[in-house]
Structure formats: C-alpha cells, structure tokens
C-alpha cells in the first residue's frame, strides 16, 4: 500500500481526464436497484460537480478494508489524528444524488496519503481492456485510463468505510440464529459453536 508524496493538482491531461475532488461535499458508496439486482456506485460531489462510477460489490469491500489498514498505518507512521470510529455527524445515510449517471466502470483502485493536507487519497481508474501500468495509479501521467481522485480527512475516510460496509451488508439476509449477515460461501455462526452454516447464493 503506497504512502504517497504530495503531487500538483491536475484536473485533466491531454489523453485522459482526472476528476479531482480536494474538498468533497460527499463521497459515498450506494446502490441502485433491489436486493438481488443491485448496481453499486461510488459518488463524489463538490460544489456543483457530481461524478458517479460503477463498481463491483467486492471492490467496495476491499476498498473499505484497505482504508482501515491505511488509517492504522498513517496513525503509527505519521502520528496522524485518526479516530477509532466514524463520527456520527460524518456518517452519510442519504441516498445517492440523482440522476445517477455512470462516468465509467472502475477497474483499478489506488490508495495513498497526502502529507501536506493530512488527507487520505482514493483513486478510481476506469476499467481497460489491457492491464494498467502501476505507474499511472496516483500519478498525473498523460497516458492512462480516466480517473476519479478524492481527498478525505481520516475521519471522513472512516465514515466512508462505515457506510460502505452498511451498503454491502444491506443486500444480505441475516442469519436466523445470530443475526449477522450471511456470507455467500457459508457462514460460521457463533451460535452453532463455529460450525459453518451453508447459505443460499449471495444477494447483491
């Protein structure tokens, strides 16, 4: 997981577009559709701009998990002020801003830390047919896929991750014994002394 140095602001380049949100009003995960047929989005808003990108549910899970790891790392390495839990006033429970119009589908994701602004940096790169050169992630190179780059305070990053977890789990049936979300690959229920409970196919 990279810890990045500050970079100059570049909103666009010759052959790619980088949508930069340095002080976003919102950055949230959300869905459109009913359980079993949900499309996942990440949506960033700042002033009059709103950008929505489509993302796989598992990518949302991974992003939330790696955000937690990054926050722990910057707290220990840089002494950053990182809250243990998301402040209640920062947890956004509102639906996505409509209309939800897909800018692109997310392929590669990057995480970094901007020491100058003490901000977590999330970068979402458009999916491409070939492999993405790692050097274009969190970089302003002119060649590469379009991207959305969002700067978040550690508290806002915690809030994003908490909402992301809620969004992912909202489509899963609760275990009738323990109440925890059922996992698509089976559920280790504490009420059954750790035995794996087989489940139906996962619902989006």
Tab-separated table of C-alpha atoms in Angstrom:
chain	number	residue	atom	x	y	z
A	1	UNK	CA	0.000	0.000	0.000
A	2	UNK	CA	1.714	3.202	-1.120
A	3	UNK	CA	2.250	6.218	1.084
A	4	UNK	CA	2.383	8.951	-1.493
A	5	UNK	CA	4.145	12.274	-1.529
A	6	UNK	CA	2.115	15.347	-2.444
A	7	UNK	CA	1.523	15.955	-6.140
A	8	UNK	CA	0.418	19.031	-8.107
A	9	UNK	CA	-3.248	19.379	-8.891
A	10	UNK	CA	-4.086	18.296	-12.412
A	11	UNK	CA	-7.755	18.135	-13.367
A	12	UNK	CA	-7.138	16.923	-16.876
A	13	UNK	CA	-4.375	15.865	-19.221
A	14	UNK	CA	-4.049	15.518	-22.961
A	15	UNK	CA	-5.306	11.972	-23.371
A	16	UNK	CA	-7.041	11.278	-20.074
A	17	UNK	CA	-9.315	13.054	-17.628
A	18	UNK	CA	-8.630	13.033	-13.884
A	19	UNK	CA	-11.610	14.276	-11.872
A	20	UNK	CA	-10.081	15.725	-8.702
A	21	UNK	CA	-12.130	16.309	-5.545
A	22	UNK	CA	-9.900	18.010	-2.990
A	23	UNK	CA	-12.670	19.109	-0.631
A	24	UNK	CA	-15.633	16.911	-1.495
A	25	UNK	CA	-19.022	17.678	-0.012
A	26	UNK	CA	-19.839	13.964	-0.332
A	27	UNK	CA	-18.059	10.759	-1.198
A	28	UNK	CA	-20.223	7.718	-0.690
A	29	UNK	CA	-20.955	4.178	-1.773
A	30	UNK	CA	-24.506	3.418	-2.791
A	31	UNK	CA	-26.675	1.185	-4.919
A	32	UNK	CA	-29.449	1.371	-7.471
A	33	UNK	CA	-31.935	-1.488	-7.713
A	34	UNK	CA	-33.448	-4.097	-5.458
A	35	UNK	CA	-31.540	-6.779	-3.486
A	36	UNK	CA	-30.526	-9.472	-5.923
A	37	UNK	CA	-30.253	-6.964	-8.751
A	38	UNK	CA	-28.263	-4.073	-7.295
A	39	UNK	CA	-25.723	-1.945	-9.154
A	40	UNK	CA	-23.025	-0.479	-6.912
A	41	UNK	CA	-21.738	3.066	-7.334
A	42	UNK	CA	-19.227	5.400	-5.761
A	43	UNK	CA	-20.311	9.021	-5.989
A	44	UNK	CA	-18.258	12.158	-5.340
A	45	UNK	CA	-19.693	15.680	-5.128
A	46	UNK	CA	-18.058	19.075	-4.711
A	47	UNK	CA	-19.920	22.349	-5.278
A	48	UNK	CA	-21.948	21.779	-8.472
A	49	UNK	CA	-19.956	18.744	-9.685
A	50	UNK	CA	-21.155	15.191	-9.121
A	51	UNK	CA	-19.383	12.173	-10.590
A	52	UNK	CA	-20.689	8.609	-10.288
A	53	UNK	CA	-18.708	5.495	-11.191
A	54	UNK	CA	-19.871	1.893	-11.283
A	55	UNK	CA	-18.016	-0.572	-9.075
A	56	UNK	CA	-18.271	-4.249	-8.165
A	57	UNK	CA	-19.531	-5.120	-4.699
A	58	UNK	CA	-16.315	-6.969	-3.850
A	59	UNK	CA	-14.302	-3.894	-4.815
A	60	UNK	CA	-16.307	-1.873	-2.287
A	61	UNK	CA	-15.492	-4.476	0.364
A	62	UNK	CA	-11.780	-4.384	-0.467
A	63	UNK	CA	-11.676	-0.586	-0.522
A	64	UNK	CA	-13.267	-0.324	2.921
A	65	UNK	CA	-10.883	-2.922	4.360
A	66	UNK	CA	-7.772	-1.311	2.893
A	67	UNK	CA	-8.868	2.120	4.064
A	68	UNK	CA	-8.882	0.760	7.599
A	69	UNK	CA	-5.373	-0.631	7.163
A	70	UNK	CA	-4.101	2.622	5.657
A	71	UNK	CA	-5.531	4.686	8.514
A	72	UNK	CA	-3.770	2.471	11.049
A	73	UNK	CA	-0.524	2.840	9.129
A	74	UNK	CA	-0.607	6.632	8.867
A	75	UNK	CA	-1.509	6.905	12.553
A	76	UNK	CA	1.539	4.859	13.536
A	77	UNK	CA	3.994	6.225	10.958
A	78	UNK	CA	2.991	9.878	10.798
A	79	UNK	CA	1.150	10.426	14.062
A	80	UNK	CA	-1.979	11.427	12.167
A	81	UNK	CA	-5.101	12.094	14.197
A	82	UNK	CA	-7.218	9.082	13.238
A	83	UNK	CA	-10.488	8.421	15.096
A	84	UNK	CA	-11.189	4.856	16.178
A	85	UNK	CA	-14.764	5.159	14.961
A	86	UNK	CA	-16.510	7.326	12.408
A	87	UNK	CA	-18.002	10.497	13.939
A	88	UNK	CA	-21.799	10.280	13.851
A	89	UNK	CA	-22.136	13.626	12.094
A	90	UNK	CA	-19.954	12.411	9.206
A	91	UNK	CA	-21.755	9.132	8.502
A	92	UNK	CA	-23.845	9.908	5.417
A	93	UNK	CA	-27.047	7.856	5.306
A	94	UNK	CA	-28.749	9.710	2.457
A	95	UNK	CA	-29.376	8.030	-0.909
A	96	UNK	CA	-27.242	8.720	-3.950
A	97	UNK	CA	-27.769	12.039	-5.688
A	98	UNK	CA	-29.962	11.596	-8.751
A	99	UNK	CA	-29.783	11.276	-11.644
A	100	UNK	CA	-27.064	8.646	-11.236
A	101	UNK	CA	-25.113	8.732	-14.487
A	102	UNK	CA	-22.140	6.398	-14.878
A	103	UNK	CA	-18.910	8.179	-15.782
A	104	UNK	CA	-17.070	4.874	-16.132
A	105	UNK	CA	-16.719	1.425	-14.589
A	106	UNK	CA	-13.926	1.083	-12.032
A	107	UNK	CA	-11.080	-1.260	-12.882
A	108	UNK	CA	-8.052	-0.372	-10.740
A	109	UNK	CA	-8.072	1.394	-7.361
A	110	UNK	CA	-5.267	3.204	-5.551
A	111	UNK	CA	-4.824	4.499	-2.007
A	112	UNK	CA	-2.316	6.998	-0.683
A	113	UNK	CA	-1.597	9.590	1.977
A	114	UNK	CA	-1.027	13.277	1.185
A	115	UNK	CA	1.208	14.514	3.999
A	116	UNK	CA	0.741	18.208	3.168
A	117	UNK	CA	-3.024	18.148	3.599
A	118	UNK	CA	-3.123	15.195	6.033
A	119	UNK	CA	-5.616	13.514	3.752
A	120	UNK	CA	-6.284	10.019	2.523
A	121	UNK	CA	-6.284	9.889	-1.262
A	122	UNK	CA	-8.518	7.428	-3.098
A	123	UNK	CA	-8.107	6.971	-6.821
A	124	UNK	CA	-10.541	5.066	-9.013
A	125	UNK	CA	-9.367	4.254	-12.524
A	126	UNK	CA	-11.599	3.311	-15.432
A	127	UNK	CA	-11.543	-0.313	-16.499
A	128	UNK	CA	-9.485	-1.020	-19.612
A	129	UNK	CA	-9.092	-3.991	-21.921
A	130	UNK	CA	-5.424	-4.489	-21.062
A	131	UNK	CA	-3.504	-4.358	-17.809
A	132	UNK	CA	-2.975	-0.964	-16.203
A	133	UNK	CA	0.633	0.103	-15.687
A	134	UNK	CA	1.018	0.614	-11.930
A	135	UNK	CA	2.940	3.838	-12.560
A	136	UNK	CA	-0.265	5.612	-13.655
A	137	UNK	CA	-2.009	4.967	-10.328
A	138	UNK	CA	-1.991	8.119	-8.174
A	139	UNK	CA	0.016	9.864	-10.850
A	140	UNK	CA	-0.672	12.672	-13.318
A	141	UNK	CA	0.877	10.974	-16.325
A	142	UNK	CA	-0.781	11.918	-19.600
A	143	UNK	CA	-1.255	8.317	-20.693
A	144	UNK	CA	-3.643	6.009	-18.911
A	145	UNK	CA	-7.309	5.487	-18.079
A	146	UNK	CA	-9.594	8.254	-16.854
A	147	UNK	CA	-9.750	8.524	-13.077
A	148	UNK	CA	-11.548	9.988	-10.085
A	149	UNK	CA	-9.239	11.191	-7.296
A	150	UNK	CA	-10.743	12.060	-3.921
A	151	UNK	CA	-9.069	13.575	-0.856
A	152	UNK	CA	-10.613	12.691	2.528
A	153	UNK	CA	-9.763	13.566	6.105
A	154	UNK	CA	-9.093	10.486	8.265
A	155	UNK	CA	-12.476	10.983	9.966
A	156	UNK	CA	-14.247	11.227	6.605
A	157	UNK	CA	-12.420	8.099	5.422
A	158	UNK	CA	-13.686	6.230	8.491
A	159	UNK	CA	-17.204	7.459	7.719
A	160	UNK	CA	-16.928	6.353	4.089
A	161	UNK	CA	-15.795	2.879	5.138
A	162	UNK	CA	-18.625	2.538	7.669
A	163	UNK	CA	-21.258	3.456	5.091
A	164	UNK	CA	-19.635	1.156	2.543
A	165	UNK	CA	-19.956	-1.755	4.976
A	166	UNK	CA	-23.619	-0.937	5.567
A	167	UNK	CA	-24.328	-0.733	1.845
A	168	UNK	CA	-22.680	-4.092	1.159
A	169	UNK	CA	-24.440	-5.830	4.036
A	170	UNK	CA	-27.839	-4.344	3.223
A	171	UNK	CA	-28.324	-6.922	0.479
A	172	UNK	CA	-27.514	-9.967	2.607
A	173	UNK	CA	-30.060	-11.953	4.540
A	174	UNK	CA	-29.366	-12.060	8.285
A	175	UNK	CA	-28.566	-15.382	9.906
A	176	UNK	CA	-31.697	-16.516	11.749
A	177	UNK	CA	-29.563	-17.615	14.707
A	178	UNK	CA	-27.032	-14.833	15.283
A	179	UNK	CA	-28.340	-12.007	13.127
A	180	UNK	CA	-25.034	-11.434	11.324
A	181	UNK	CA	-25.088	-11.093	7.505
A	182	UNK	CA	-24.913	-14.447	5.737
A	183	UNK	CA	-21.775	-14.969	3.671
A	184	UNK	CA	-22.155	-16.358	0.123
A	185	UNK	CA	-19.552	-19.058	0.799
A	186	UNK	CA	-21.110	-20.218	4.032
A	187	UNK	CA	-21.478	-18.647	7.448
A	188	UNK	CA	-19.582	-19.553	10.606
A	189	UNK	CA	-22.276	-18.947	13.181
A	190	UNK	CA	-21.144	-18.303	16.773
A	191	UNK	CA	-24.460	-19.713	17.959
A	192	UNK	CA	-23.509	-23.061	16.432
A	193	UNK	CA	-20.088	-23.200	18.099
A	194	UNK	CA	-18.269	-22.243	14.929
A	195	UNK	CA	-19.866	-24.744	12.569
A	196	UNK	CA	-20.275	-23.466	9.049
A	197	UNK	CA	-23.867	-22.856	8.056
A	198	UNK	CA	-24.496	-23.335	4.346
A	199	UNK	CA	-26.317	-20.460	2.717
A	200	UNK	CA	-28.166	-19.698	-0.452
A	201	UNK	CA	-26.488	-17.763	-3.252
A	202	UNK	CA	-25.434	-14.285	-2.260
A	203	UNK	CA	-27.747	-11.408	-2.966
A	204	UNK	CA	-26.330	-8.217	-4.368
